[in-house]
mmCIF file of C-alpha atoms in Angstrom:
data_model
loop_
_atom_site.group_PDB
_atom_site.id
_atom_site.type_symbol
_atom_site.label_atom_id
_atom_site.label_comp_id
_atom_site.label_asym_id
_atom_site.label_seq_id
_atom_site.Cartn_x
_atom_site.Cartn_y
_atom_site.Cartn_z
ATOM 1 C CA UNK A 1 -8.869 -4.397 -26.974
ATOM 2 C CA UNK A 2 -9.797 -0.621 -27.089
ATOM 3 C CA UNK A 3 -9.793 1.632 -23.596
ATOM 4 C CA UNK A 4 -12.784 2.825 -24.747
ATOM 5 C CA UNK A 5 -14.377 -0.397 -24.549
ATOM 6 C CA UNK A 6 -13.022 -0.842 -21.285
ATOM 7 C CA UNK A 7 -14.764 1.822 -19.799
ATOM 8 C CA UNK A 8 -17.945 0.838 -21.387
ATOM 9 C CA UNK A 9 -17.881 -2.697 -20.106
ATOM 10 C CA UNK A 10 -16.900 -0.680 -16.149
ATOM 11 C CA UNK A 11 -19.771 1.646 -16.352
ATOM 12 C CA UNK A 12 -22.110 -1.231 -17.052
ATOM 13 C CA UNK A 13 -20.287 -3.453 -14.437
ATOM 14 C CA UNK A 14 -20.967 -0.309 -11.855
ATOM 15 C CA UNK A 15 -24.947 0.565 -13.052
ATOM 16 C CA UNK A 16 -25.689 -3.577 -13.486
ATOM 17 C CA UNK A 17 -28.273 -1.762 -16.454
ATOM 18 C CA UNK A 18 -27.495 -1.660 -20.188
ATOM 19 C CA UNK A 19 -29.944 1.056 -20.033
ATOM 20 C CA UNK A 20 -28.375 3.512 -17.298
ATOM 21 C CA UNK A 21 -25.174 2.768 -19.063
ATOM 22 C CA UNK A 22 -25.912 3.764 -22.148
ATOM 23 C CA UNK A 23 -27.123 7.029 -20.805
ATOM 24 C CA UNK A 24 -24.373 8.042 -18.535
ATOM 25 C CA UNK A 25 -22.168 7.138 -22.041
ATOM 26 C CA UNK A 26 -24.332 9.428 -24.194
ATOM 27 C CA UNK A 27 -24.389 6.287 -26.257
ATOM 28 C CA UNK A 28 -27.500 3.922 -28.103
ATOM 29 C CA UNK A 29 -28.508 0.834 -25.728
ATOM 30 C CA UNK A 30 -28.262 -1.094 -28.829
ATOM 31 C CA UNK A 31 -24.404 -0.085 -29.620
ATOM 32 C CA UNK A 32 -23.216 -0.448 -26.113
ATOM 33 C CA UNK A 33 -24.418 -3.706 -26.086
ATOM 34 C CA UNK A 34 -23.031 -4.742 -29.237
ATOM 35 C CA UNK A 35 -19.680 -3.308 -27.963
ATOM 36 C CA UNK A 36 -19.791 -5.396 -24.801
ATOM 37 C CA UNK A 37 -20.765 -8.981 -27.161
ATOM 38 C CA UNK A 38 -17.936 -7.998 -29.148
ATOM 39 C CA UNK A 39 -15.774 -8.097 -26.414
ATOM 40 C CA UNK A 40 -17.151 -11.261 -24.886
ATOM 41 C CA UNK A 41 -16.447 -12.778 -28.102
ATOM 42 C CA UNK A 42 -13.032 -11.333 -28.916
ATOM 43 C CA UNK A 43 -12.092 -12.465 -25.341
ATOM 44 C CA UNK A 44 -13.710 -15.993 -25.058
ATOM 45 C CA UNK A 45 -15.472 -15.649 -22.235
ATOM 46 C CA UNK A 46 -18.841 -15.055 -20.590
ATOM 47 C CA UNK A 47 -18.932 -12.137 -19.017
ATOM 48 C CA UNK A 48 -22.098 -11.320 -17.961
ATOM 49 C CA UNK A 49 -25.369 -12.868 -16.381
ATOM 50 C CA UNK A 50 -28.379 -11.131 -17.785
ATOM 51 C CA UNK A 51 -31.308 -11.169 -15.515
ATOM 52 C CA UNK A 52 -34.610 -9.731 -16.131
ATOM 53 C CA UNK A 53 -33.853 -6.633 -13.917
ATOM 54 C CA UNK A 54 -29.874 -6.437 -13.472
ATOM 55 C CA UNK A 55 -26.693 -7.382 -14.882
ATOM 56 C CA UNK A 56 -24.441 -9.462 -12.819
ATOM 57 C CA UNK A 57 -20.833 -10.084 -13.407
ATOM 58 C CA UNK A 58 -19.677 -13.450 -13.890
ATOM 59 C CA UNK A 59 -16.226 -14.444 -11.863
ATOM 60 C CA UNK A 60 -14.568 -13.682 -15.238
ATOM 61 C CA UNK A 61 -16.224 -10.359 -15.357
ATOM 62 C CA UNK A 62 -15.409 -9.766 -11.481
ATOM 63 C CA UNK A 63 -11.274 -10.845 -12.687
ATOM 64 C CA UNK A 64 -11.575 -8.665 -15.528
ATOM 65 C CA UNK A 65 -13.295 -5.520 -13.769
ATOM 66 C CA UNK A 66 -10.119 -5.887 -11.234
ATOM 67 C CA UNK A 67 -7.989 -5.424 -13.694
ATOM 68 C CA UNK A 68 -9.616 -2.827 -16.092
ATOM 69 C CA UNK A 69 -9.962 -0.808 -12.979
ATOM 70 C CA UNK A 70 -6.131 -0.684 -12.934
ATOM 71 C CA UNK A 71 -5.824 -0.354 -16.736
ATOM 72 C CA UNK A 72 -7.489 2.551 -16.726
ATOM 73 C CA UNK A 73 -6.153 4.548 -13.589
ATOM 74 C CA UNK A 74 -2.288 3.787 -15.511
ATOM 75 C CA UNK A 75 -3.418 5.313 -18.476
ATOM 76 C CA UNK A 76 -5.259 8.381 -16.969
ATOM 77 C CA UNK A 77 -1.817 8.885 -15.044
ATOM 78 C CA UNK A 78 0.081 8.338 -17.942
ATOM 79 C CA UNK A 79 -1.804 11.050 -19.996
ATOM 80 C CA UNK A 80 -1.642 13.327 -17.306
ATOM 81 C CA UNK A 81 1.981 13.013 -16.981
ATOM 82 C CA UNK A 82 2.707 13.716 -20.541
ATOM 83 C CA UNK A 83 0.370 16.529 -20.509
ATOM 84 C CA UNK A 84 2.470 17.988 -17.932
ATOM 85 C CA UNK A 85 5.855 17.468 -19.492
ATOM 86 C CA UNK A 86 4.769 20.355 -21.866
ATOM 87 C CA UNK A 87 4.411 22.249 -19.341
ATOM 88 C CA UNK A 88 5.804 23.556 -15.713
ATOM 89 C CA UNK A 89 6.260 21.649 -13.088
ATOM 90 C CA UNK A 90 2.944 20.223 -11.889
ATOM 91 C CA UNK A 91 0.749 17.280 -11.217
ATOM 92 C CA UNK A 92 0.585 14.636 -8.558
ATOM 93 C CA UNK A 93 3.314 12.485 -7.093
ATOM 94 C CA UNK A 94 2.059 9.100 -5.459
ATOM 95 C CA UNK A 95 3.661 7.827 -1.955
ATOM 96 C CA UNK A 96 3.286 4.379 -0.643
ATOM 97 C CA UNK A 97 4.260 4.277 2.453
ATOM 98 C CA UNK A 98 3.669 1.759 5.931
ATOM 99 C CA UNK A 99 3.135 2.803 9.277
ATOM 100 C CA UNK A 100 6.561 3.476 10.355
ATOM 101 C CA UNK A 101 8.821 6.067 11.885
ATOM 102 C CA UNK A 102 10.654 7.131 8.693
ATOM 103 C CA UNK A 103 7.340 8.655 7.590
ATOM 104 C CA UNK A 104 7.829 11.605 9.929
ATOM 105 C CA UNK A 105 10.254 12.409 6.707
ATOM 106 C CA UNK A 106 7.830 12.812 4.512
ATOM 107 C CA UNK A 107 6.408 16.502 5.855
ATOM 108 C CA UNK A 108 9.950 18.465 5.634
ATOM 109 C CA UNK A 109 10.436 16.508 1.838
ATOM 110 C CA UNK A 110 6.917 17.619 0.487
ATOM 111 C CA UNK A 111 7.130 21.033 2.175
ATOM 112 C CA UNK A 112 10.328 22.126 1.398
ATOM 113 C CA UNK A 113 9.090 20.489 -2.465
ATOM 114 C CA UNK A 114 6.247 22.232 -2.734
ATOM 115 C CA UNK A 115 7.708 25.806 -1.881
ATOM 116 C CA UNK A 116 9.607 25.050 -5.345
ATOM 117 C CA UNK A 117 6.993 23.721 -6.850
ATOM 118 C CA UNK A 118 3.593 24.463 -5.308
ATOM 119 C CA UNK A 119 1.596 23.001 -8.058
ATOM 120 C CA UNK A 120 3.086 19.669 -7.229
ATOM 121 C CA UNK A 121 0.377 17.665 -5.103
ATOM 122 C CA UNK A 122 0.731 14.299 -3.305
ATOM 123 C CA UNK A 123 -1.452 11.239 -2.799
ATOM 124 C CA UNK A 124 -0.372 9.131 -0.064
ATOM 125 C CA UNK A 125 -1.322 5.154 -0.112
ATOM 126 C CA UNK A 126 -0.735 3.111 3.437
ATOM 127 C CA UNK A 127 0.028 -0.023 3.015
ATOM 128 C CA UNK A 128 2.400 -3.037 3.695
ATOM 129 C CA UNK A 129 6.191 -2.684 1.721
ATOM 130 C CA UNK A 130 5.245 -5.898 -0.361
ATOM 131 C CA UNK A 131 1.615 -4.249 -1.354
ATOM 132 C CA UNK A 132 3.325 -0.912 -2.122
ATOM 133 C CA UNK A 133 6.009 -2.414 -4.053
ATOM 134 C CA UNK A 134 3.531 -4.161 -5.662
ATOM 135 C CA UNK A 135 1.878 -1.207 -6.669
ATOM 136 C CA UNK A 136 5.113 0.145 -7.838
ATOM 137 C CA UNK A 137 5.562 -2.812 -10.273
ATOM 138 C CA UNK A 138 2.143 -1.819 -12.027
ATOM 139 C CA UNK A 139 3.616 1.505 -12.126
ATOM 140 C CA UNK A 140 0.637 3.151 -9.946
ATOM 141 C CA UNK A 141 2.995 4.522 -7.400
ATOM 142 C CA UNK A 142 6.039 6.478 -8.035
ATOM 143 C CA UNK A 143 7.750 6.398 -4.275
ATOM 144 C CA UNK A 144 7.484 3.693 -1.913
ATOM 145 C CA UNK A 145 9.072 4.017 1.683
ATOM 146 C CA UNK A 146 9.638 0.734 2.261
ATOM 147 C CA UNK A 147 10.490 -1.633 5.615
ATOM 148 C CA UNK A 148 13.478 -3.813 5.163
ATOM 149 C CA UNK A 149 13.624 -6.647 4.643
ATOM 150 C CA UNK A 150 12.521 -6.558 1.044
ATOM 151 C CA UNK A 151 13.893 -7.445 -2.110
ATOM 152 C CA UNK A 152 15.407 -4.421 -4.127
ATOM 153 C CA UNK A 153 16.984 -5.847 -7.172
ATOM 154 C CA UNK A 154 14.542 -3.556 -9.500
ATOM 155 C CA UNK A 155 14.752 -0.188 -7.553
ATOM 156 C CA UNK A 156 16.694 2.467 -6.929
ATOM 157 C CA UNK A 157 16.498 3.832 -3.283
ATOM 158 C CA UNK A 158 18.206 5.817 -0.338
ATOM 159 C CA UNK A 159 18.413 3.805 3.129
ATOM 160 C CA UNK A 160 17.280 5.895 6.042
ATOM 161 C CA UNK A 161 18.957 6.575 9.254
ATOM 162 C CA UNK A 162 16.310 5.838 11.048
ATOM 163 C CA UNK A 163 15.526 2.923 13.226
ATOM 164 C CA UNK A 164 12.262 1.159 13.250
ATOM 165 C CA UNK A 165 12.044 -0.290 17.191
ATOM 166 C CA UNK A 166 10.160 -3.803 17.431
ATOM 167 C CA UNK A 167 7.655 -3.474 20.366
ATOM 168 C CA UNK A 168 4.991 -4.897 21.916
ATOM 169 C CA UNK A 169 1.250 -3.595 22.224
ATOM 170 C CA UNK A 170 -0.512 -4.844 24.924
ATOM 171 C CA UNK A 171 -3.475 -3.537 27.181
ATOM 172 C CA UNK A 172 -2.228 -0.844 29.903
ATOM 173 C CA UNK A 173 -4.065 -3.091 32.475
ATOM 174 C CA UNK A 174 -1.806 -6.159 31.775
ATOM 175 C CA UNK A 175 0.965 -7.642 33.708
ATOM 176 C CA UNK A 176 3.473 -7.211 31.285
ATOM 177 C CA UNK A 177 3.145 -3.273 31.293
ATOM 178 C CA UNK A 178 4.901 -3.341 34.726
ATOM 179 C CA UNK A 179 8.200 -4.283 33.090
ATOM 180 C CA UNK A 180 11.063 -2.231 31.266
ATOM 181 C CA UNK A 181 10.587 -4.732 28.611
ATOM 182 C CA UNK A 182 9.575 -7.750 27.544
ATOM 183 C CA UNK A 183 11.546 -11.127 26.626
ATOM 184 C CA UNK A 184 10.944 -13.980 23.598
ATOM 185 C CA UNK A 185 10.226 -15.783 27.106
ATOM 186 C CA UNK A 186 7.580 -13.815 28.408
ATOM 187 C CA UNK A 187 5.737 -13.880 24.889
ATOM 188 C CA UNK A 188 6.233 -17.529 24.435
ATOM 189 C CA UNK A 189 2.921 -19.078 25.811
ATOM 190 C CA UNK A 190 0.834 -16.110 25.152
ATOM 191 C CA UNK A 191 -1.647 -15.437 22.496
ATOM 192 C CA UNK A 192 0.335 -13.440 19.632
ATOM 193 C CA UNK A 193 -0.274 -11.365 16.337
ATOM 194 C CA UNK A 194 2.400 -11.335 14.433
ATOM 195 C CA UNK A 195 3.048 -8.981 10.799
ATOM 196 C CA UNK A 196 1.647 -10.542 7.848
ATOM 197 C CA UNK A 197 4.793 -10.050 5.750
ATOM 198 C CA UNK A 198 7.140 -13.339 5.215
ATOM 199 C CA UNK A 199 10.144 -11.502 5.371
ATOM 200 C CA UNK A 200 9.390 -9.863 8.664
ATOM 201 C CA UNK A 201 8.709 -13.458 9.947
ATOM 202 C CA UNK A 202 11.646 -14.698 9.401
ATOM 203 C CA UNK A 203 13.509 -11.848 10.704
ATOM 204 C CA UNK A 204 10.914 -12.564 14.189
ATOM 205 C CA UNK A 205 11.937 -16.357 13.896
ATOM 206 C CA UNK A 206 15.670 -15.553 14.231
ATOM 207 C CA UNK A 207 14.621 -13.146 17.196
ATOM 208 C CA UNK A 208 12.206 -15.862 19.537
ATOM 209 C CA UNK A 209 15.273 -18.322 18.714
ATOM 210 C CA UNK A 210 13.941 -22.241 19.943
ATOM 211 C CA UNK A 211 10.593 -20.646 21.584
ATOM 212 C CA UNK A 212 9.117 -19.868 17.711
ATOM 213 C CA UNK A 213 7.799 -23.367 16.910
ATOM 214 C CA UNK A 214 5.779 -23.292 20.241
ATOM 215 C CA UNK A 215 4.699 -19.975 19.602
ATOM 216 C CA UNK A 216 0.316 -19.678 19.880
ATOM 217 C CA UNK A 217 -0.315 -17.010 17.215
ATOM 218 C CA UNK A 218 -3.550 -16.272 16.764
ATOM 219 C CA UNK A 219 -3.605 -13.333 14.138
ATOM 220 C CA UNK A 220 -1.285 -12.201 11.679
ATOM 221 C CA UNK A 221 -1.968 -8.420 10.437
ATOM 222 C CA UNK A 222 -0.520 -6.355 7.645
ATOM 223 C CA UNK A 223 -1.195 -2.978 9.268
ATOM 224 C CA UNK A 224 -0.789 -2.607 13.504
ATOM 225 C CA UNK A 225 -3.888 -0.157 13.476
ATOM 226 C CA UNK A 226 -5.948 -3.430 13.305
ATOM 227 C CA UNK A 227 -4.292 -5.815 15.196
ATOM 228 C CA UNK A 228 -4.086 -2.713 18.188
ATOM 229 C CA UNK A 229 -7.888 -3.099 17.524
ATOM 230 C CA UNK A 230 -7.534 -6.933 18.693
ATOM 231 C CA UNK A 231 -5.055 -6.127 21.495
ATOM 232 C CA UNK A 232 -7.593 -3.304 22.884
ATOM 233 C CA UNK A 233 -10.189 -6.213 23.125
ATOM 234 C CA UNK A 234 -7.758 -8.742 24.695
ATOM 235 C CA UNK A 235 -7.317 -11.165 22.442
ATOM 236 C CA UNK A 236 -3.582 -11.156 22.206
ATOM 237 C CA UNK A 237 -0.567 -9.392 22.104
ATOM 238 C CA UNK A 238 0.782 -7.562 19.121
ATOM 239 C CA UNK A 239 4.622 -7.074 17.575
ATOM 240 C CA UNK A 240 4.699 -4.421 15.896
ATOM 241 C CA UNK A 241 7.368 -1.505 15.209
ATOM 242 C CA UNK A 242 7.096 1.794 17.227
ATOM 243 C CA UNK A 243 6.351 3.766 14.183
ATOM 244 C CA UNK A 244 3.132 5.091 14.510
ATOM 245 C CA UNK A 245 2.428 4.274 18.119
ATOM 246 C CA UNK A 246 2.961 8.088 19.122
ATOM 247 C CA UNK A 247 -0.048 8.891 18.093
ATOM 248 C CA UNK A 248 -2.592 6.197 19.729
ATOM 249 C CA UNK A 249 -4.407 7.281 22.953
ATOM 250 C CA UNK A 250 -1.991 5.477 25.980
ATOM 251 C CA UNK A 251 -4.945 5.078 28.435
ATOM 252 C CA UNK A 252 -6.150 2.617 25.834
ATOM 253 C CA UNK A 253 -3.341 0.902 24.544
ATOM 254 C CA UNK A 254 0.068 0.686 25.429
ATOM 255 C CA UNK A 255 3.480 -1.292 24.758
ATOM 256 C CA UNK A 256 7.075 -2.472 25.895
ATOM 257 C CA UNK A 257 10.076 -2.853 23.527
ATOM 258 C CA UNK A 258 11.695 -5.877 23.202
ATOM 259 C CA UNK A 259 14.640 -7.246 24.365
ATOM 260 C CA UNK A 260 17.374 -8.037 23.202
ATOM 261 C CA UNK A 261 16.276 -5.219 21.152
ATOM 262 C CA UNK A 262 15.256 -5.904 17.536
ATOM 263 C CA UNK A 263 15.207 -2.934 14.868
ATOM 264 C CA UNK A 264 14.441 -2.043 11.136
ATOM 265 C CA UNK A 265 15.669 -0.410 8.596
ATOM 266 C CA UNK A 266 13.520 1.901 6.087
ATOM 267 C CA UNK A 267 14.307 2.740 2.156
ATOM 268 C CA UNK A 268 13.131 5.514 0.014
ATOM 269 C CA UNK A 269 13.262 3.675 -3.530
ATOM 270 C CA UNK A 270 11.737 4.137 -6.763
ATOM 271 C CA UNK A 271 11.686 2.117 -10.030
ATOM 272 C CA UNK A 272 15.044 1.692 -12.096
ATOM 273 C CA UNK A 273 14.966 2.749 -15.390
ATOM 274 C CA UNK A 274 11.104 3.584 -15.377
ATOM 275 C CA UNK A 275 10.401 6.977 -17.153
ATOM 276 C CA UNK A 276 8.998 9.565 -14.744
ATOM 277 C CA UNK A 277 6.769 12.721 -14.955
ATOM 278 C CA UNK A 278 9.013 15.811 -14.323
ATOM 279 C CA UNK A 279 7.461 16.695 -11.405
ATOM 280 C CA UNK A 280 8.137 12.942 -9.911
ATOM 281 C CA UNK A 281 12.045 13.003 -11.452
ATOM 282 C CA UNK A 282 12.403 16.624 -9.765
ATOM 283 C CA UNK A 283 10.830 14.474 -6.481
ATOM 284 C CA UNK A 284 13.935 12.332 -6.658
ATOM 285 C CA UNK A 285 16.453 14.939 -7.635
ATOM 286 C CA UNK A 286 15.029 17.274 -4.224
ATOM 287 C CA UNK A 287 15.222 14.035 -1.625
ATOM 288 C CA UNK A 288 18.674 12.775 -2.786
ATOM 289 C CA UNK A 289 20.007 16.195 -2.487
ATOM 290 C CA UNK A 290 18.360 16.422 0.830
ATOM 291 C CA UNK A 291 18.988 12.990 2.617
ATOM 292 C CA UNK A 292 22.396 12.653 1.043
ATOM 293 C CA UNK A 293 24.478 10.394 -0.285
ATOM 294 C CA UNK A 294 22.992 6.973 1.303
ATOM 295 C CA UNK A 295 22.253 5.681 -2.005
ATOM 296 C CA UNK A 296 23.119 2.046 -2.926
#
């Protein structure tokens, strides 16, 4: 399957019309139709339902569209990196991170790096550690700022000194807001929102102890911003790390630490043995120098 034909396929999927897609691609309609028919024959599945007015993707076509977008994103990224290798340090560095206190390190690292290499730009992708790691495995992200626990077997990393503190989100008028800290017993009969990550749920299960099996878990959520909306509407209490909270309006939603105290750590990671662009290689050297010998 050729990259060129994948681009044809995505254009048709987007425009839902052979005629419109052919005009955008500057090829004839019969040529485009023939290329798509050959693609379906090569793969052995039907990709389009050809209606009288619009072309719709089949289920197999939807899957191919998702994979084709990832493939072409990786191809475009690789082509840019190959060009950048022969020029001065420039290009873009992609970093994935969650809503953590450790994100506060990035402005210093990026700012000091851009003073040395002003032609380098950055893409920030916000998601859970599992999602960031998945994008790193596909080669779509260069660096990950990951909340532990997470399997780091395939990565080089620096464990950061910042402790990510676990807290409970609640409405400002909630009775729990009068407490200095919240216990597992306080939460044992309340509606809760827990993080979606299985590894993190295991950490919280240990903290809850015997109360865990009886918890009223109403939601799981992958990012604390969305769970905060549910908390604000009075649907549940949410267990999150403190990192993103200083930027929220404390008059609309507040939080209290949990006791006994529970903390997590974060790592700045990159895939072991992966060939990076010159810009990414320089950036890894840069933050390793600034952050010191915490490499594992």
